[in-house]
mmCIF file of C-alpha atoms in Angstrom:
data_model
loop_
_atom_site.group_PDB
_atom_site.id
_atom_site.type_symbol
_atom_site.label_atom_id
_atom_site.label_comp_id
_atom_site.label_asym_id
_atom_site.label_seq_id
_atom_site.Cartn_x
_atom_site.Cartn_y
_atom_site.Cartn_z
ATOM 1 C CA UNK A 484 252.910 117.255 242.606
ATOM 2 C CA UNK A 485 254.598 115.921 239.565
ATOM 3 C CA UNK A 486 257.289 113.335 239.460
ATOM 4 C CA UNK A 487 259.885 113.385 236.625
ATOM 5 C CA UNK A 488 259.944 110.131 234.858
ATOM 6 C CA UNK A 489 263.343 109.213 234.318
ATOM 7 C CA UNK A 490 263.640 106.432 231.092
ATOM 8 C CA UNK A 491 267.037 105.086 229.487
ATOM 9 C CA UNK A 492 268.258 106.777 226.835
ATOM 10 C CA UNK A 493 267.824 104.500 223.520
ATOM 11 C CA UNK A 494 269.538 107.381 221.263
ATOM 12 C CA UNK A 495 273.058 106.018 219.822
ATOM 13 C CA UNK A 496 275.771 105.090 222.191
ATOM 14 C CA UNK A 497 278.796 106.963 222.062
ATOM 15 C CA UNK A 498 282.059 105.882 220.942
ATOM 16 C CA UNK A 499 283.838 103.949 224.073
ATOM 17 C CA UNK A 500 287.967 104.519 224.207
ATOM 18 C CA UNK A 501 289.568 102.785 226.976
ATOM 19 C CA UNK A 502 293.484 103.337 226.533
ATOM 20 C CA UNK A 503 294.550 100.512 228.462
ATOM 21 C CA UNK A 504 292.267 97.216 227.683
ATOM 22 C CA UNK A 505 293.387 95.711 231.148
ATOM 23 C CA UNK A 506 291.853 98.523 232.842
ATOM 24 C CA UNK A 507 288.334 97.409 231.688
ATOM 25 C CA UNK A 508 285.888 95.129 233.898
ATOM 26 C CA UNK A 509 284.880 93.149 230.182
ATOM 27 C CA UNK A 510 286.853 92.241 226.964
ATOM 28 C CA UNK A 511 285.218 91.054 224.300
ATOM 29 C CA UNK A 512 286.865 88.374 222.285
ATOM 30 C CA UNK A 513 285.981 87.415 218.217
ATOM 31 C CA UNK A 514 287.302 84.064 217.777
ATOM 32 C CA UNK A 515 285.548 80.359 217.405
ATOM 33 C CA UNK A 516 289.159 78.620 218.009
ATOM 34 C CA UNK A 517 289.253 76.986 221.540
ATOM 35 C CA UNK A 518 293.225 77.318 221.309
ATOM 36 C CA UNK A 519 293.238 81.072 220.904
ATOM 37 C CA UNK A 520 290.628 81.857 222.988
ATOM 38 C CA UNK A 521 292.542 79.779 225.973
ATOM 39 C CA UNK A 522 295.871 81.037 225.076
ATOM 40 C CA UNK A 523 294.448 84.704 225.057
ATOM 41 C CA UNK A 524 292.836 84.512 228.872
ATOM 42 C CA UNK A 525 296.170 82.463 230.133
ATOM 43 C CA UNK A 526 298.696 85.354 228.961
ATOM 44 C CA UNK A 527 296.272 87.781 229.945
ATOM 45 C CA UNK A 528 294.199 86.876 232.792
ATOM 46 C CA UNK A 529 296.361 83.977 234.379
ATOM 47 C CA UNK A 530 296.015 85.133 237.803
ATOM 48 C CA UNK A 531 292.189 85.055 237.992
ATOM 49 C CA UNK A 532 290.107 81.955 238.515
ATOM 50 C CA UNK A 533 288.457 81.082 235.487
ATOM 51 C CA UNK A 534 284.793 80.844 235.411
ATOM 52 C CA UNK A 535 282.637 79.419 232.411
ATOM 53 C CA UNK A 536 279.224 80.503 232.514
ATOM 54 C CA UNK A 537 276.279 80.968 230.668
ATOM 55 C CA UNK A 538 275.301 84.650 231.883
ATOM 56 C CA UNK A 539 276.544 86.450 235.203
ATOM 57 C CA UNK A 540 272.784 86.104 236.710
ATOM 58 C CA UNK A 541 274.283 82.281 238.219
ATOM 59 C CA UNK A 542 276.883 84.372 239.532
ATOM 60 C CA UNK A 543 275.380 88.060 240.892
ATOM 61 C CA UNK A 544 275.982 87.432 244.829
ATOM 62 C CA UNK A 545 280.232 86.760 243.260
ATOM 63 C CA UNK A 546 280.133 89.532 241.135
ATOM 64 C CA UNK A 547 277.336 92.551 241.802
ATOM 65 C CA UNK A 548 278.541 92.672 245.695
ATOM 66 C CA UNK A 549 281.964 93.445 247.012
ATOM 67 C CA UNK A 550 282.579 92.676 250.519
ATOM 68 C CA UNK A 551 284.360 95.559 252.661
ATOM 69 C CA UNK A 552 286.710 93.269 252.865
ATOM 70 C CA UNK A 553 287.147 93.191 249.542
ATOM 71 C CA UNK A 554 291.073 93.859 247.836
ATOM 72 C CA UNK A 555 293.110 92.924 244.623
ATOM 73 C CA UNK A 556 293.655 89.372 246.293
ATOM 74 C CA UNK A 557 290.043 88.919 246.819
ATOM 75 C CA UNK A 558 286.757 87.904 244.361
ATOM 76 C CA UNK A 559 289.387 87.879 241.287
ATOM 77 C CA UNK A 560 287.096 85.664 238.963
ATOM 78 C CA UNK A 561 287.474 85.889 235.000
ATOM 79 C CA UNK A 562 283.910 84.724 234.225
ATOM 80 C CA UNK A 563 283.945 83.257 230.554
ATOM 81 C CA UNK A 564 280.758 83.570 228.765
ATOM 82 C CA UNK A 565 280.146 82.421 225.006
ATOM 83 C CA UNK A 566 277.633 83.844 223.187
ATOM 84 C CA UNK A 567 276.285 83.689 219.450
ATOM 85 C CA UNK A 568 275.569 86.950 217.409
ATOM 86 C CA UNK A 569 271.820 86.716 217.169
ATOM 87 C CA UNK A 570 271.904 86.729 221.288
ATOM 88 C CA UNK A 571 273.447 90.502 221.003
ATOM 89 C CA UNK A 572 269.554 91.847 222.597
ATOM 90 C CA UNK A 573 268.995 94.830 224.246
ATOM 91 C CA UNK A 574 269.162 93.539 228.156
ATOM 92 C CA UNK A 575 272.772 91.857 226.655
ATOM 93 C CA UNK A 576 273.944 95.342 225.459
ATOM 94 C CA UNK A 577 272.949 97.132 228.480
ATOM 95 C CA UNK A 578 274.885 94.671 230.476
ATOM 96 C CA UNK A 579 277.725 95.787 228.310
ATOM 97 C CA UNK A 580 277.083 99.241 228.837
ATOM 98 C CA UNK A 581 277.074 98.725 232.871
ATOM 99 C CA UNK A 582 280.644 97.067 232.571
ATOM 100 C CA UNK A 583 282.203 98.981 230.959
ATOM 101 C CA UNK A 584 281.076 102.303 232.761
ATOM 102 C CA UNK A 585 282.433 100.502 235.711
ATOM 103 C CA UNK A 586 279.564 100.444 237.874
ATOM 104 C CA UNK A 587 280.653 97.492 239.322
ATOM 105 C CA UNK A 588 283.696 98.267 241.144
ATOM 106 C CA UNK A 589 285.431 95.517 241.795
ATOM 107 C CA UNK A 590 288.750 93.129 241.043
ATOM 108 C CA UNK A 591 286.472 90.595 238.573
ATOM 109 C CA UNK A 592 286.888 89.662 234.832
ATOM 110 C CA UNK A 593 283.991 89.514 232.545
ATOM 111 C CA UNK A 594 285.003 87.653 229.117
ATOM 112 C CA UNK A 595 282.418 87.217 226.242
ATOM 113 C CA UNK A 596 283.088 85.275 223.610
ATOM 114 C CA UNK A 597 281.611 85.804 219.551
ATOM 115 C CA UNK A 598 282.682 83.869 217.096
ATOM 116 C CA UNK A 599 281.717 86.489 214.843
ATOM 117 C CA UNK A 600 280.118 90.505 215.588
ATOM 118 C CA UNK A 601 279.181 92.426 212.061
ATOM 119 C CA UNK A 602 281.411 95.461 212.538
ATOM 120 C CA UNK A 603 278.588 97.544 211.255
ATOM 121 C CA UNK A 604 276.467 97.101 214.049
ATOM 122 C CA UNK A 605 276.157 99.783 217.301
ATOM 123 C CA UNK A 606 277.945 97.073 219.328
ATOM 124 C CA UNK A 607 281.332 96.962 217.469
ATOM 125 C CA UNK A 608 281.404 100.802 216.337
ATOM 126 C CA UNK A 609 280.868 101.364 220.155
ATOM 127 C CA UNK A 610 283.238 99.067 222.022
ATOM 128 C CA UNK A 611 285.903 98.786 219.566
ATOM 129 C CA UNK A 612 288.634 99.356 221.845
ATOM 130 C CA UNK A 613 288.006 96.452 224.204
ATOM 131 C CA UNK A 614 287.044 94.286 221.288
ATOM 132 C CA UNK A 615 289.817 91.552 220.781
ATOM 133 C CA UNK A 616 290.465 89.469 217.550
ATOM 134 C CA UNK A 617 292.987 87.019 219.340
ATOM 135 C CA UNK A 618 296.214 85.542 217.327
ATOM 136 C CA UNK A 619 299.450 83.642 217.815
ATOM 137 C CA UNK A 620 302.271 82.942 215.720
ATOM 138 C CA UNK A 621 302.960 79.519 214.533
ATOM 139 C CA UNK A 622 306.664 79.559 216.747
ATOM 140 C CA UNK A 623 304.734 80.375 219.648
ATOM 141 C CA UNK A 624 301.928 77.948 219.035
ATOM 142 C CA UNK A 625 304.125 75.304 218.406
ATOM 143 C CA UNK A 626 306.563 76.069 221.943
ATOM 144 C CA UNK A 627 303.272 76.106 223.833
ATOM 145 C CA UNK A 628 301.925 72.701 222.801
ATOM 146 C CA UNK A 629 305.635 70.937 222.600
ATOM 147 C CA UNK A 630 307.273 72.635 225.245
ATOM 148 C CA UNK A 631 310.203 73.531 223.037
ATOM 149 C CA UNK A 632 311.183 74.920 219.759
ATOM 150 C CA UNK A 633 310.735 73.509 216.363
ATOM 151 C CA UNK A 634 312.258 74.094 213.333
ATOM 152 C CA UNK A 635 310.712 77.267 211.581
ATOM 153 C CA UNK A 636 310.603 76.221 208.312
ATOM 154 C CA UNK A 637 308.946 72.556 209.011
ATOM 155 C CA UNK A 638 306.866 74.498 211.171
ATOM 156 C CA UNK A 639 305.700 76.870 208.056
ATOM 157 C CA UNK A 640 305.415 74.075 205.853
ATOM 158 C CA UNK A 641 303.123 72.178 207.846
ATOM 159 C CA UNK A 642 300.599 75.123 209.142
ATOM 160 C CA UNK A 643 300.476 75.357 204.910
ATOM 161 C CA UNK A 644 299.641 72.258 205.225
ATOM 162 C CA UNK A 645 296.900 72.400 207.594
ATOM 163 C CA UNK A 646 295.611 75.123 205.348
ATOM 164 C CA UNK A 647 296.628 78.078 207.599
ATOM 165 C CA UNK A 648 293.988 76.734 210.487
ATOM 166 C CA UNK A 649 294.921 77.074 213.809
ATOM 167 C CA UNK A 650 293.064 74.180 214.770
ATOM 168 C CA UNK A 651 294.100 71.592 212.494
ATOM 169 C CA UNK A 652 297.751 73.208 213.057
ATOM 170 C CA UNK A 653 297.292 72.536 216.782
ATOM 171 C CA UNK A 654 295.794 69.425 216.228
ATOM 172 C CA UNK A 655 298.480 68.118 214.073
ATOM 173 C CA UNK A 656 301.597 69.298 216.853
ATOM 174 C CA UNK A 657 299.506 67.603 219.362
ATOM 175 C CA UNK A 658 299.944 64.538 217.260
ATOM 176 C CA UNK A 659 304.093 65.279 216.640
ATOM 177 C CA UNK A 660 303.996 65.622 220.327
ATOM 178 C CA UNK A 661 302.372 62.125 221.168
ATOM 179 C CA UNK A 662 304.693 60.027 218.346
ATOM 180 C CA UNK A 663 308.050 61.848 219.065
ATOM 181 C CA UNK A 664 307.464 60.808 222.769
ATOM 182 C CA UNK A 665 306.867 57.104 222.061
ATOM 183 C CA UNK A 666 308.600 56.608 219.244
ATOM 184 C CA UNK A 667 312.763 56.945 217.985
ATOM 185 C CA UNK A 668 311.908 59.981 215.712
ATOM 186 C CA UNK A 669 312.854 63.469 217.059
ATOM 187 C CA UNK A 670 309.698 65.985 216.736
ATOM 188 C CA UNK A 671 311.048 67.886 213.627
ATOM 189 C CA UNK A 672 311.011 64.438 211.989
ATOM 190 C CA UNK A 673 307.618 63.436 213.134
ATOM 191 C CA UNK A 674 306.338 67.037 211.409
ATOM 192 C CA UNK A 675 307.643 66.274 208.239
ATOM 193 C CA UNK A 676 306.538 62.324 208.352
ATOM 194 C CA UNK A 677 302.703 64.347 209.572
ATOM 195 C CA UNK A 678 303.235 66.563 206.476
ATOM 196 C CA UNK A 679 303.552 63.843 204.067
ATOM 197 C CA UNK A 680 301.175 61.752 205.640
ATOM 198 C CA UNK A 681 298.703 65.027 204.961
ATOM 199 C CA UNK A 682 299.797 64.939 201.525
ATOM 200 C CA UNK A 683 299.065 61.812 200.590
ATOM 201 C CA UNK A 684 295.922 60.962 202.425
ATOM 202 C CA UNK A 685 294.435 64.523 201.742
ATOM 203 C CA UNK A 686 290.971 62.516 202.224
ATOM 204 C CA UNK A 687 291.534 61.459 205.592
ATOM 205 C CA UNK A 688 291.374 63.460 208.443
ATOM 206 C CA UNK A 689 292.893 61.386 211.695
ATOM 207 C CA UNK A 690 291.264 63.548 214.462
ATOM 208 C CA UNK A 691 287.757 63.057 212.751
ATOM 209 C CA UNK A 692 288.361 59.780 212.940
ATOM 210 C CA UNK A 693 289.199 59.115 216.385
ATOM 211 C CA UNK A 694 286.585 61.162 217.671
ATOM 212 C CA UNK A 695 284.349 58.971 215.413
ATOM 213 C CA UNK A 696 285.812 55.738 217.037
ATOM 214 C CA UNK A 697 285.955 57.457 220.680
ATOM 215 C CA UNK A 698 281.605 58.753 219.720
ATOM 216 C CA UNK A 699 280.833 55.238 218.128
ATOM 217 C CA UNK A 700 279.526 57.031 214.612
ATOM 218 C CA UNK A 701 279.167 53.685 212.896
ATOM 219 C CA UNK A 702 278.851 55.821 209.579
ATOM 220 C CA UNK A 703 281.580 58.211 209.928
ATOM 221 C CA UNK A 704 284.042 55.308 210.697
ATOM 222 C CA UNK A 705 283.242 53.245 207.888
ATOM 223 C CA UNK A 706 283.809 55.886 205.576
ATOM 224 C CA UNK A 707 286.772 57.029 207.091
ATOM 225 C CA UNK A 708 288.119 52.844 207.122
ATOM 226 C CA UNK A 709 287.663 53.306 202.894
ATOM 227 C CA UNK A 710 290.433 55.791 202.637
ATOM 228 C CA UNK A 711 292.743 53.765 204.706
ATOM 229 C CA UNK A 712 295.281 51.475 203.164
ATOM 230 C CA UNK A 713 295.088 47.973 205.368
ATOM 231 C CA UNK A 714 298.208 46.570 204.042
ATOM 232 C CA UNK A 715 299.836 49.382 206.561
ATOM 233 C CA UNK A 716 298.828 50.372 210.524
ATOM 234 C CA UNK A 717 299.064 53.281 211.476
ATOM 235 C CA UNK A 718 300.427 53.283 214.529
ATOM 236 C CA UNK A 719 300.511 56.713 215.015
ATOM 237 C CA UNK A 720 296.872 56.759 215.137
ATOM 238 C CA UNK A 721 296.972 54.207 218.007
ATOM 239 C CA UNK A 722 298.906 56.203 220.160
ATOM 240 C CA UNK A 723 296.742 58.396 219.335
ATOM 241 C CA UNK A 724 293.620 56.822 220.147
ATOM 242 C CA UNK A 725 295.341 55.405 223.345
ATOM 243 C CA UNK A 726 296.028 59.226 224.402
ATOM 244 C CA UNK A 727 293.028 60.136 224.327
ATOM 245 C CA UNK A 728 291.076 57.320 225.817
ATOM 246 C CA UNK A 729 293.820 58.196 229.091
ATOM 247 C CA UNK A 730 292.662 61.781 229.084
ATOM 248 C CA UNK A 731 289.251 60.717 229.216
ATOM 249 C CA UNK A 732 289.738 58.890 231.964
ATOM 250 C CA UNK A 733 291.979 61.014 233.633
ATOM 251 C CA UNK A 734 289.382 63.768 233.463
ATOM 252 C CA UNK A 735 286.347 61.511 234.464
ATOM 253 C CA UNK A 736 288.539 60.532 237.589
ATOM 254 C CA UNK A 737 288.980 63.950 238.747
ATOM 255 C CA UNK A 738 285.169 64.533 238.720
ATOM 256 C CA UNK A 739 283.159 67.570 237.298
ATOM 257 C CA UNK A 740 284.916 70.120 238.804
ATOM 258 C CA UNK A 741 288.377 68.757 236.620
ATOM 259 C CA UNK A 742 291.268 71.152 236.189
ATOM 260 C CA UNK A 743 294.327 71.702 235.106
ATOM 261 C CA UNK A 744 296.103 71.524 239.214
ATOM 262 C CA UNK A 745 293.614 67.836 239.461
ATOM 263 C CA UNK A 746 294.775 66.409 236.173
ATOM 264 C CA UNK A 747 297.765 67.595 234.882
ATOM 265 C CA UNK A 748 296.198 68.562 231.753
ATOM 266 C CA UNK A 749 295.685 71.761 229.691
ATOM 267 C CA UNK A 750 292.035 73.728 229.680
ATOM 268 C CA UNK A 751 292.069 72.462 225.936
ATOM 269 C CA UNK A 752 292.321 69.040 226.303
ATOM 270 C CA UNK A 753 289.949 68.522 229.084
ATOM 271 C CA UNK A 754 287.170 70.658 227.429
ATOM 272 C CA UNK A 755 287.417 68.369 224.302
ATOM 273 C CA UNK A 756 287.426 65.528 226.037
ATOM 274 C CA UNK A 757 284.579 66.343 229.078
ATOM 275 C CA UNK A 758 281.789 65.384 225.962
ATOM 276 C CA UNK A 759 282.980 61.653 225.990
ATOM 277 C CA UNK A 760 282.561 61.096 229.971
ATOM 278 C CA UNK A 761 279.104 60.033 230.130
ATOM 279 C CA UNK A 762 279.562 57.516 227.458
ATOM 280 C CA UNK A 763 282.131 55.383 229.259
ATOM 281 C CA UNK A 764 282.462 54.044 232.896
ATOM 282 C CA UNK A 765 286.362 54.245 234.456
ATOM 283 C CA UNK A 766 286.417 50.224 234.053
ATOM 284 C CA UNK A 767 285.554 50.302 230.200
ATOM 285 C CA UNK A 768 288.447 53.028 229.854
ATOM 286 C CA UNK A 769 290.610 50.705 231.951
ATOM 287 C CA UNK A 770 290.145 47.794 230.063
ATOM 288 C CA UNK A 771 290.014 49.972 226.498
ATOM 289 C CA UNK A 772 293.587 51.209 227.346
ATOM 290 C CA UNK A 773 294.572 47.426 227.866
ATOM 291 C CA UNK A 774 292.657 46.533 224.769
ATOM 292 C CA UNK A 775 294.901 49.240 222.994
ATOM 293 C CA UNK A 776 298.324 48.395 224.434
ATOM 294 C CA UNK A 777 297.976 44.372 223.166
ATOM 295 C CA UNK A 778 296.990 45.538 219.868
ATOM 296 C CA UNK A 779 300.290 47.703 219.387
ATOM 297 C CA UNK A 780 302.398 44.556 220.986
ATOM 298 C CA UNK A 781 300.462 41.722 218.611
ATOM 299 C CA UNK A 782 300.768 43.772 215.650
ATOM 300 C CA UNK A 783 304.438 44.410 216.187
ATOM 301 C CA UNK A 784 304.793 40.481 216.949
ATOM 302 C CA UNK A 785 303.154 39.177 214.038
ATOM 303 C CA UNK A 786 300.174 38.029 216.248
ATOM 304 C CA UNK A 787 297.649 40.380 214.499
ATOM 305 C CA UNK A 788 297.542 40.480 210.637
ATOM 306 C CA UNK A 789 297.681 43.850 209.645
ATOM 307 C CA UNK A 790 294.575 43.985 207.266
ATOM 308 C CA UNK A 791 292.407 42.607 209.977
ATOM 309 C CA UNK A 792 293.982 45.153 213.168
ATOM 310 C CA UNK A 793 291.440 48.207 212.168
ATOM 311 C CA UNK A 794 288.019 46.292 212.333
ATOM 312 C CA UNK A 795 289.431 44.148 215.367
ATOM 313 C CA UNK A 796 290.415 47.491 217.380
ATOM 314 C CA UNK A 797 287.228 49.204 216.275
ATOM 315 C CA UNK A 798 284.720 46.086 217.130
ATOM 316 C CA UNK A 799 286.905 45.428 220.956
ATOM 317 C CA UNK A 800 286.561 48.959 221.754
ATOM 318 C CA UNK A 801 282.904 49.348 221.016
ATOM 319 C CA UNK A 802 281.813 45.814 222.573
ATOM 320 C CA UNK A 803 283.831 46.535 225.873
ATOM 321 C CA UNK A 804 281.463 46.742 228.711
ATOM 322 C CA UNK A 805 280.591 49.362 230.675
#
């Protein structure tokens, strides 16, 4: 007696059309910007529970089984997983293959996430239809970050000036949003004062800078403290600072499982932030947020001399105790 030896087909993979991309178990999504990739999956997927993983093998007894039990309501999971192009290996591609098909029949969410897929290869000519390049307008960017509209043209000028990056663009509204609520200035002021700021300190890049401060990178701060001009503080880079020293604690408080329903903040903000954690204990953010807060009132009473304020915010900061 003979048995027939069945073996998977390695010949070319047919072309996969899927007319509606919500129908499909996996979407596929070519971006490396945080923002987009976030504002894609909440517009899109904002029912499910998010899920970042590194494979769905941590995850099998979730997503390979479905209870008989099982309905729309139940096991809806969108399970986030980043991958590079050089990881795109055969077992990766069959998984693919499986999704798609649908063997799994159930309510779940796979998302992987490429920063880049050459559109040459099988995997692209294959699965182009549930492949998603992910984009948003600069209006809606900048309603989703400040909660309101700005004007259109500032709004052009300054995503020019960010040199048509998302990420700098979102960066720099994050800052409008921070000064316009602590200061007089309304926020289509405080984009035009960020524009010219840009303009005139092309050299100095604010966010690199407090995440030097916030990572200690002796180096990186000193070279950054060149291009600064003493004789004037920028206080919008305290508030700055002072923000995000709160959202690190605010996320370290909440634990590891932090969200957006335990914090109060966006999947953005505490991913960028959840790197800092380990370096700082909840009493060194405490007293770094009171460190902060004199600074802004002794500079603005002629207690701190302006030229001095940088190094003496810098060297408190780093020698608080943890």
């Amino acid at each position: 007696m003979t048995t027939k030896k069945t073996t998977k087909s390695t010949t070319k993979t047919k072309k996969v059309k899927i007319d509606n991309i919500k129908d499909s178990h996996l979407i596929i999504l070519l971006s490396d910007d945080v923002y987009l990739i976030d504002n894609y999956i909440k517009n899109n997927f904002g029912e499910y529970k998010l899920v970042s993983c590194d494979s769905l093998l941590s995850h099998k007894n979730e997503f390979y089984t479905r209870s008989f039990l099982a309905n729309s309501n139940t096991f809806k999971n969108c399970y986030l997983i980043r991958h590079n192009e050089s990881e795109l290996n055969t077992t990766l591609i069959d998984n693919i293959d499986d999704l798609v098909s649908g063997k799994y029949q159930n309510y779940n969410k796979v998302v992987y996430v490429f920063s880049s897929i050459d559109k040459r290869s099988k995997l692209y000519k294959s699965y182009s239809s549930i492949i998603i390049e992910p984009t948003a307008s600069i209006q809606s960017v900048a309603k989703d970050i400040l909660g309101h509209d700005a004007n259109g043209t500032v709004l052009a000028k300054l995503y020019s000036t960010c040199n048509e990056s998302i990420s700098r663009y979102v960066n720099e509204l994050n800052k409008a949003y921070y000064l316009a609520k602590s200061g007089p200035s309304d926020i289509n002021q405080c984009i035009s004062d960020l524009i010219q700021s840009s303009l005139s300190n092309r050299d100095i890049d604010t966010f690199k800078l407090i995440d030097a401060i916030i990572s200690k990178d002796t180096n990186k701060v000193n070279e950054y403290l060149k291009c600064i001009d003493r004789t004037k503080f920028d206080f919008g880079l305290l508030t700055l600072l002072y923000n995000n020293y709160h959202n690190i604690f605010v996320v370290k408080d909440a634990g590891p499982a932090a969200n957006q329903q335990s914090t109060g903040l966006n999947s953005y903000i505490i991913n960028s932030v959840k790197k800092y954690c380990s370096m700082y204990s909840k009493k060194c953010l405490n007293n770094i947020l009171k460190i902060l807060y004199n600074i802004d009132k002794g500079i603005k009473n002629g207690l701190l001399e302006t030229e001095l304020a940088y190094d003496y915010m810098i060297v408190r900061i780093w020698n608080c105790e943890n």
